[in-house]
C-alpha positions as semicolon CSV with decimal commas, in nm:
position;residue;x (nm);y (nm);z (nm)
1;X;-0,660;0,250;0,676
2;X;-0,825;-0,040;0,490
3;X;-0,873;-0,002;0,105
4;X;-1,070;-0,237;-0,129
5;X;-0,869;-0,339;-0,425
6;X;-1,058;-0,452;-0,759
7;X;-0,903;-0,615;-1,049
8;X;-1,015;-0,585;-1,407
9;X;-1,161;-0,913;-1,423
10;X;-1,350;-0,862;-1,092
11;X;-1,514;-0,562;-1,234
12;X;-1,596;-0,754;-1,551
13;X;-1,768;-1,017;-1,350
14;X;-2,022;-0,789;-1,215
15;X;-2,207;-0,813;-1,541
16;X;-2,286;-0,429;-1,621
17;X;-2,468;-0,395;-1,935
18;X;-2,404;-0,147;-2,210
19;X;-2,749;-0,008;-2,182
20;X;-2,697;0,073;-1,809
21;X;-2,367;0,237;-1,882
22;X;-2,533;0,449;-2,155
23;X;-2,803;0,565;-1,929
24;X;-2,560;0,647;-1,648
25;X;-2,346;0,860;-1,886
26;X;-2,644;1,051;-2,028
27;X;-2,733;1,134;-1,670
28;X;-2,376;1,241;-1,610
29;X;-2,378;1,472;-1,898
30;X;-2,702;1,614;-1,773
31;X;-2,545;1,673;-1,426
32;X;-2,249;1,846;-1,589
33;X;-2,476;2,096;-1,775
34;X;-2,738;2,161;-1,488
35;X;-2,547;2,125;-1,157
36;X;-2,228;2,206;-1,003
37;X;-2,001;1,912;-1,107
38;X;-1,640;1,992;-1,040
39;X;-1,468;1,865;-1,345
40;X;-1,128;2,026;-1,422
41;X;-0,980;1,936;-1,765
42;X;-0,744;1,653;-1,768
43;X;-0,375;1,734;-1,723
44;X;-0,101;1,489;-1,816
45;X;0,266;1,430;-1,880
46;X;0,422;1,272;-2,195
47;X;0,727;1,073;-2,104
48;X;0,771;0,921;-2,456
49;X;0,656;1,017;-2,808
50;X;0,299;0,951;-2,868
51;X;0,259;0,826;-2,504
52;X;0,063;1,013;-2,242
53;X;-0,020;0,970;-1,864
54;X;-0,328;1,181;-1,771
55;X;-0,485;1,283;-1,429
56;X;-0,864;1,292;-1,428
57;X;-1,029;1,406;-1,113
58;X;-1,407;1,452;-1,071
59;X;-1,663;1,531;-0,783
60;X;-2,021;1,480;-0,842
61;X;-2,213;1,657;-0,562
62;X;-2,545;1,483;-0,640
63;X;-2,384;1,146;-0,570
64;X;-2,153;1,281;-0,306
65;X;-1,861;1,098;-0,502
66;X;-1,513;1,190;-0,568
67;X;-1,250;1,001;-0,759
68;X;-0,936;1,037;-0,981
69;X;-0,826;0,817;-1,269
70;X;-0,450;0,795;-1,359
71;X;-0,468;0,683;-1,710
72;X;-0,183;0,608;-1,956
73;X;-0,195;0,558;-2,334
74;X;0,115;0,398;-2,481
75;X;0,082;0,291;-2,842
76;X;0,412;0,118;-2,857
77;X;0,282;-0,140;-2,596
78;X;0,075;-0,315;-2,881
79;X;0,397;-0,447;-3,021
80;X;0,528;-0,558;-2,667
81;X;0,206;-0,758;-2,605
82;X;0,106;-0,515;-2,337
83;X;-0,216;-0,306;-2,294
84;X;-0,234;0,024;-2,496
85;X;-0,464;0,187;-2,236
86;X;-0,401;0,115;-1,861
87;X;-0,428;0,278;-1,526
88;X;-0,595;0,297;-1,186
89;X;-0,900;0,462;-1,031
90;X;-0,880;0,595;-0,670
91;X;-1,210;0,659;-0,505
92;X;-1,202;0,876;-0,188
93;X;-1,459;0,935;0,092
94;X;-1,577;1,294;0,027
95;X;-1,630;1,352;0,395
96;X;-1,290;1,242;0,510
97;X;-1,080;1,232;0,206
98;X;-0,970;0,875;0,284
99;X;-0,907;0,632;0,009
100;X;-1,183;0,374;0,003
101;X;-1,142;0,186;-0,331
102;X;-0,847;0,122;-0,572
103;X;-0,950;-0,036;-0,909
104;X;-0,806;-0,110;-1,250
105;X;-0,927;0,142;-1,491
106;X;-0,915;-0,042;-1,815
107;X;-1,257;-0,202;-1,803
108;X;-1,415;0,120;-1,689
109;X;-1,242;0,331;-1,966
110;X;-1,311;0,085;-2,239
111;X;-1,688;0,059;-2,165
112;X;-1,765;0,409;-2,072
113;X;-1,589;0,533;-2,385
114;X;-1,784;0,309;-2,611
115;X;-2,100;0,400;-2,417
116;X;-2,030;0,766;-2,480
117;X;-2,002;0,719;-2,853
118;X;-2,354;0,527;-2,829
119;X;-2,511;0,822;-2,652
120;X;-2,346;1,073;-2,895
121;X;-2,493;0,867;-3,186
122;X;-2,846;0,910;-3,034
123;X;-2,832;1,282;-3,027
124;X;-2,664;1,346;-3,371
125;X;-2,875;1,137;-3,581
126;X;-2,702;0,826;-3,573
127;X;-2,993;0,634;-3,428
128;X;-3,141;0,588;-3,763
129;X;-2,819;0,428;-3,917
130;X;-2,855;0,107;-4,099
131;X;-2,470;0,072;-4,177
132;X;-2,203;0,144;-3,934
133;X;-1,825;0,147;-3,994
134;X;-1,546;0,108;-3,716
135;X;-1,189;0,194;-3,796
136;X;-0,978;0,031;-3,529
137;X;-1,100;-0,291;-3,381
138;X;-0,916;-0,318;-3,057
139;X;-1,076;-0,303;-2,720
140;X;-1,217;0,046;-2,782
141;X;-1,354;-0,042;-3,108
142;X;-1,529;-0,360;-2,965
143;X;-1,716;-0,148;-2,690
144;X;-1,796;0,117;-2,947
145;X;-1,948;-0,155;-3,179
146;X;-2,153;-0,294;-2,888
147;X;-2,276;0,069;-2,800
148;X;-2,387;0,125;-3,173
149;X;-2,595;-0,186;-3,153
150;X;-2,785;-0,039;-2,846
151;X;-2,781;0,311;-3,007
152;X;-2,915;0,225;-3,353
153;X;-3,195;-0,013;-3,358
154;X;-3,216;-0,014;-3,741
155;X;-2,853;-0,131;-3,771
156;X;-2,811;-0,415;-4,012
157;X;-2,445;-0,411;-4,105
158;X;-2,118;-0,336;-3,923
159;X;-1,811;-0,284;-4,149
160;X;-1,460;-0,303;-3,982
161;X;-1,111;-0,221;-4,075
162;X;-0,792;-0,266;-3,884
163;X;-0,428;-0,306;-3,994
164;X;-0,429;-0,642;-3,792
165;X;-0,663;-0,904;-3,931
166;X;-0,642;-1,096;-3,596
167;X;-0,817;-0,778;-3,435
168;X;-1,107;-0,790;-3,678
169;X;-1,162;-1,149;-3,608
170;X;-1,168;-1,084;-3,234
171;X;-1,408;-0,798;-3,296
172;X;-1,653;-1,011;-3,493
173;X;-1,632;-1,290;-3,241
174;X;-1,677;-1,044;-2,937
175;X;-1,929;-0,809;-3,067
176;X;-2,136;-1,095;-3,228
177;X;-2,214;-1,250;-2,892
178;X;-2,393;-0,909;-2,812
179;X;-2,544;-0,843;-3,155
180;X;-2,607;-1,198;-3,301
181;X;-2,821;-1,076;-3,578
182;X;-2,567;-0,815;-3,712
183;X;-2,383;-0,874;-4,055
184;X;-2,008;-0,816;-4,000
185;X;-1,782;-0,730;-4,295
186;X;-1,420;-0,728;-4,269
187;X;-1,275;-0,461;-4,515
188;X;-0,947;-0,436;-4,671
189;X;-0,928;-0,054;-4,682
190;X;-1,052;0,256;-4,510
191;X;-1,229;0,335;-4,820
192;X;-1,434;0,029;-4,871
193;X;-1,513;0,037;-4,487
194;X;-1,666;0,388;-4,478
195;X;-1,803;0,448;-4,834
196;X;-2,161;0,343;-4,766
197;X;-2,179;0,394;-4,384
198;X;-2,422;0,617;-4,209
199;X;-2,241;0,617;-3,876
200;X;-1,869;0,588;-3,848
201;X;-1,622;0,561;-3,541
202;X;-1,248;0,593;-3,528
203;X;-1,074;0,416;-3,262
204;X;-0,708;0,425;-3,354
205;X;-0,411;0,500;-3,121
206;X;-0,380;0,875;-3,030
207;X;-0,052;1,021;-3,170
208;X;0,115;1,364;-3,161
209;X;0,146;1,419;-3,530
210;X;-0,147;1,258;-3,691
211;X;-0,195;1,141;-4,048
212;X;-0,577;1,208;-4,086
213;X;-0,650;0,953;-4,329
214;X;-1,039;0,983;-4,309
215;X;-1,122;1,250;-4,543
216;X;-1,470;1,404;-4,664
217;X;-1,449;1,263;-5,010
218;X;-1,454;0,906;-4,868
219;X;-1,777;0,935;-4,666
220;X;-2,146;0,979;-4,743
221;X;-2,280;1,343;-4,757
222;X;-2,500;1,271;-4,439
223;X;-2,266;1,059;-4,244
224;X;-2,198;1,106;-3,868
225;X;-1,840;1,074;-3,771
226;X;-1,736;1,017;-3,413
227;X;-1,371;1,026;-3,318
228;X;-1,273;0,844;-2,991
229;X;-0,921;0,898;-3,091
230;X;-0,861;1,276;-3,053
231;X;-0,758;1,409;-3,403
232;X;-0,556;1,108;-3,504
233;X;-0,770;0,984;-3,791
234;X;-1,045;1,229;-3,884
235;X;-0,967;1,527;-4,131
236;X;-1,032;1,879;-4,000
237;X;-1,257;1,920;-4,309
238;X;-1,503;1,663;-4,187
239;X;-1,522;1,824;-3,832
240;X;-1,577;2,168;-3,991
241;X;-1,843;2,046;-4,255
242;X;-2,159;2,060;-4,028
243;X;-2,242;2,073;-3,650
244;X;-1,926;1,990;-3,447
245;X;-1,966;1,854;-3,101
246;X;-1,733;1,755;-2,811
247;X;-1,790;1,577;-2,503
248;X;-1,692;1,873;-2,281
249;X;-1,626;2,220;-2,407
250;X;-1,389;2,318;-2,124
251;X;-1,173;2,001;-2,170
252;X;-1,153;2,033;-2,553
253;X;-1,055;2,396;-2,548
254;X;-0,802;2,350;-2,268
255;X;-0,648;2,048;-2,444
256;X;-0,626;2,256;-2,767
257;X;-0,451;2,532;-2,603
258;X;-0,150;2,297;-2,516
259;X;-0,074;2,331;-2,892
260;X;-0,041;1,957;-2,932
261;X;-0,369;1,815;-3,023
262;X;-0,671;1,964;-3,230
263;X;-0,426;2,180;-3,437
264;X;-0,377;2,244;-3,814
265;X;-0,741;2,351;-3,896
266;X;-0,933;2,160;-3,630
267;X;-1,246;2,347;-3,490
268;X;-1,190;2,631;-3,251
269;X;-1,424;2,778;-2,985
270;X;-1,643;2,967;-3,246
271;X;-1,683;2,640;-3,442
272;X;-1,837;2,455;-3,160
273;X;-2,205;2,380;-3,202
274;X;-2,224;2,240;-2,858
275;X;-2,086;1,978;-2,599
276;X;-2,277;1,662;-2,525
277;X;-2,374;1,790;-2,189
278;X;-2,564;2,072;-2,342
279;X;-2,735;1,833;-2,578
280;X;-2,821;1,575;-2,317
281;X;-2,964;1,854;-2,101
282;X;-3,178;1,984;-2,389
283;X;-3,005;2,315;-2,397
284;X;-2,907;2,249;-2,770
285;X;-3,147;2,073;-3,022
286;X;-3,040;1,725;-3,148
287;X;-2,876;1,732;-3,502
288;X;-2,908;1,521;-3,819
289;X;-2,853;1,540;-4,190
290;X;-2,524;1,664;-4,365
291;X;-2,202;1,555;-4,238
292;X;-2,159;1,594;-3,863
293;X;-1,849;1,539;-3,648
294;X;-1,787;1,469;-3,285
295;X;-1,463;1,437;-3,081
296;X;-1,496;1,234;-2,752
297;X;-1,199;1,280;-2,539
298;X;-1,322;1,088;-2,237
299;X;-1,420;1,286;-1,932
300;X;-1,397;1,186;-1,557
301;X;-1,757;1,237;-1,481
302;X;-1,827;0,930;-1,703
303;X;-1,568;0,748;-1,482
304;X;-1,767;0,856;-1,165
305;X;-2,104;0,745;-1,327
306;X;-1,967;0,399;-1,437
307;X;-1,782;0,357;-1,090
308;X;-2,102;0,431;-0,906
309;X;-2,274;0,135;-1,089
310;X;-1,989;-0,090;-0,984
311;X;-2,005;0,023;-0,621
312;X;-2,399;-0,043;-0,631
313;X;-2,310;-0,400;-0,753
314;X;-2,065;-0,443;-0,469
315;X;-2,327;-0,409;-0,218
316;X;-2,466;-0,748;-0,314
317;X;-2,153;-0,917;-0,449
318;X;-1,851;-1,011;-0,225
319;X;-1,542;-0,967;-0,457
320;X;-1,215;-0,765;-0,405
321;X;-0,960;-0,775;-0,142
322;X;-0,910;-0,534;0,146
323;X;-0,555;-0,431;0,207
324;X;-0,409;-0,231;0,500
325;X;-0,217;0,086;0,368
């Protein structure tokens, strides 16, 4: 059996744009709400403290496409000079079950997660933001910043905070290439970063025993807060202050049932306003005004939608290597 292997750099060379990925993710959420997308909640193992390896399968009938992502998150890797998020995506032929593609998952994960935050901002009132704040300026923060630039056409200023100054410098240099007219402000504290922000994103490492340092008293009374780091940074009072949205209702509640994440006051099922599939499909109205909170855990249907774009590009570009397995 021949399988095509794609590296992270090869995927990046295809030139997919943030707007393309955001549109694909919005379609994926609509399919999730209106059609029979097979999307079980991710399962995982936790070999070390604060470390996880998750299995994320999905089948999208409309695309006739099935894949699984085996994704690891290891915060200690940052001190070792290794990637925090890493893993592989395996694409199977839905007719035969045979593996057709194996690809690095880092680029896909980073860009589709940032894109998800951008789409979420469009549906939760963030599209009118003039000031954005991003806490955690690693790879995930970078793609979120790019997505916010797409989602919020009135955005003039992007304030950033990270424990590592070098991360902030890289953020400004990288995101600035996509948003050349944006004003970037390096902040010395979380408080300074978020105090006047209309749109806030947290992208710090996911941990099992979080210190939720972003509290309601630090933010504007009409701020939108999007957490792409589970419950590691944003206090439960923010998430309970107004409409609370997650990317996928089933996955959020299943993960909460583990007893590890989304504990100590975090929204329960009765507190959910909607998930993003319901909002994208028009089953629940958009929201704005007052504090709004969202948790985006990452869902495999978004991996499918992004990989679909990659496979379309591969029809016209000869990259990757076939191996016999």
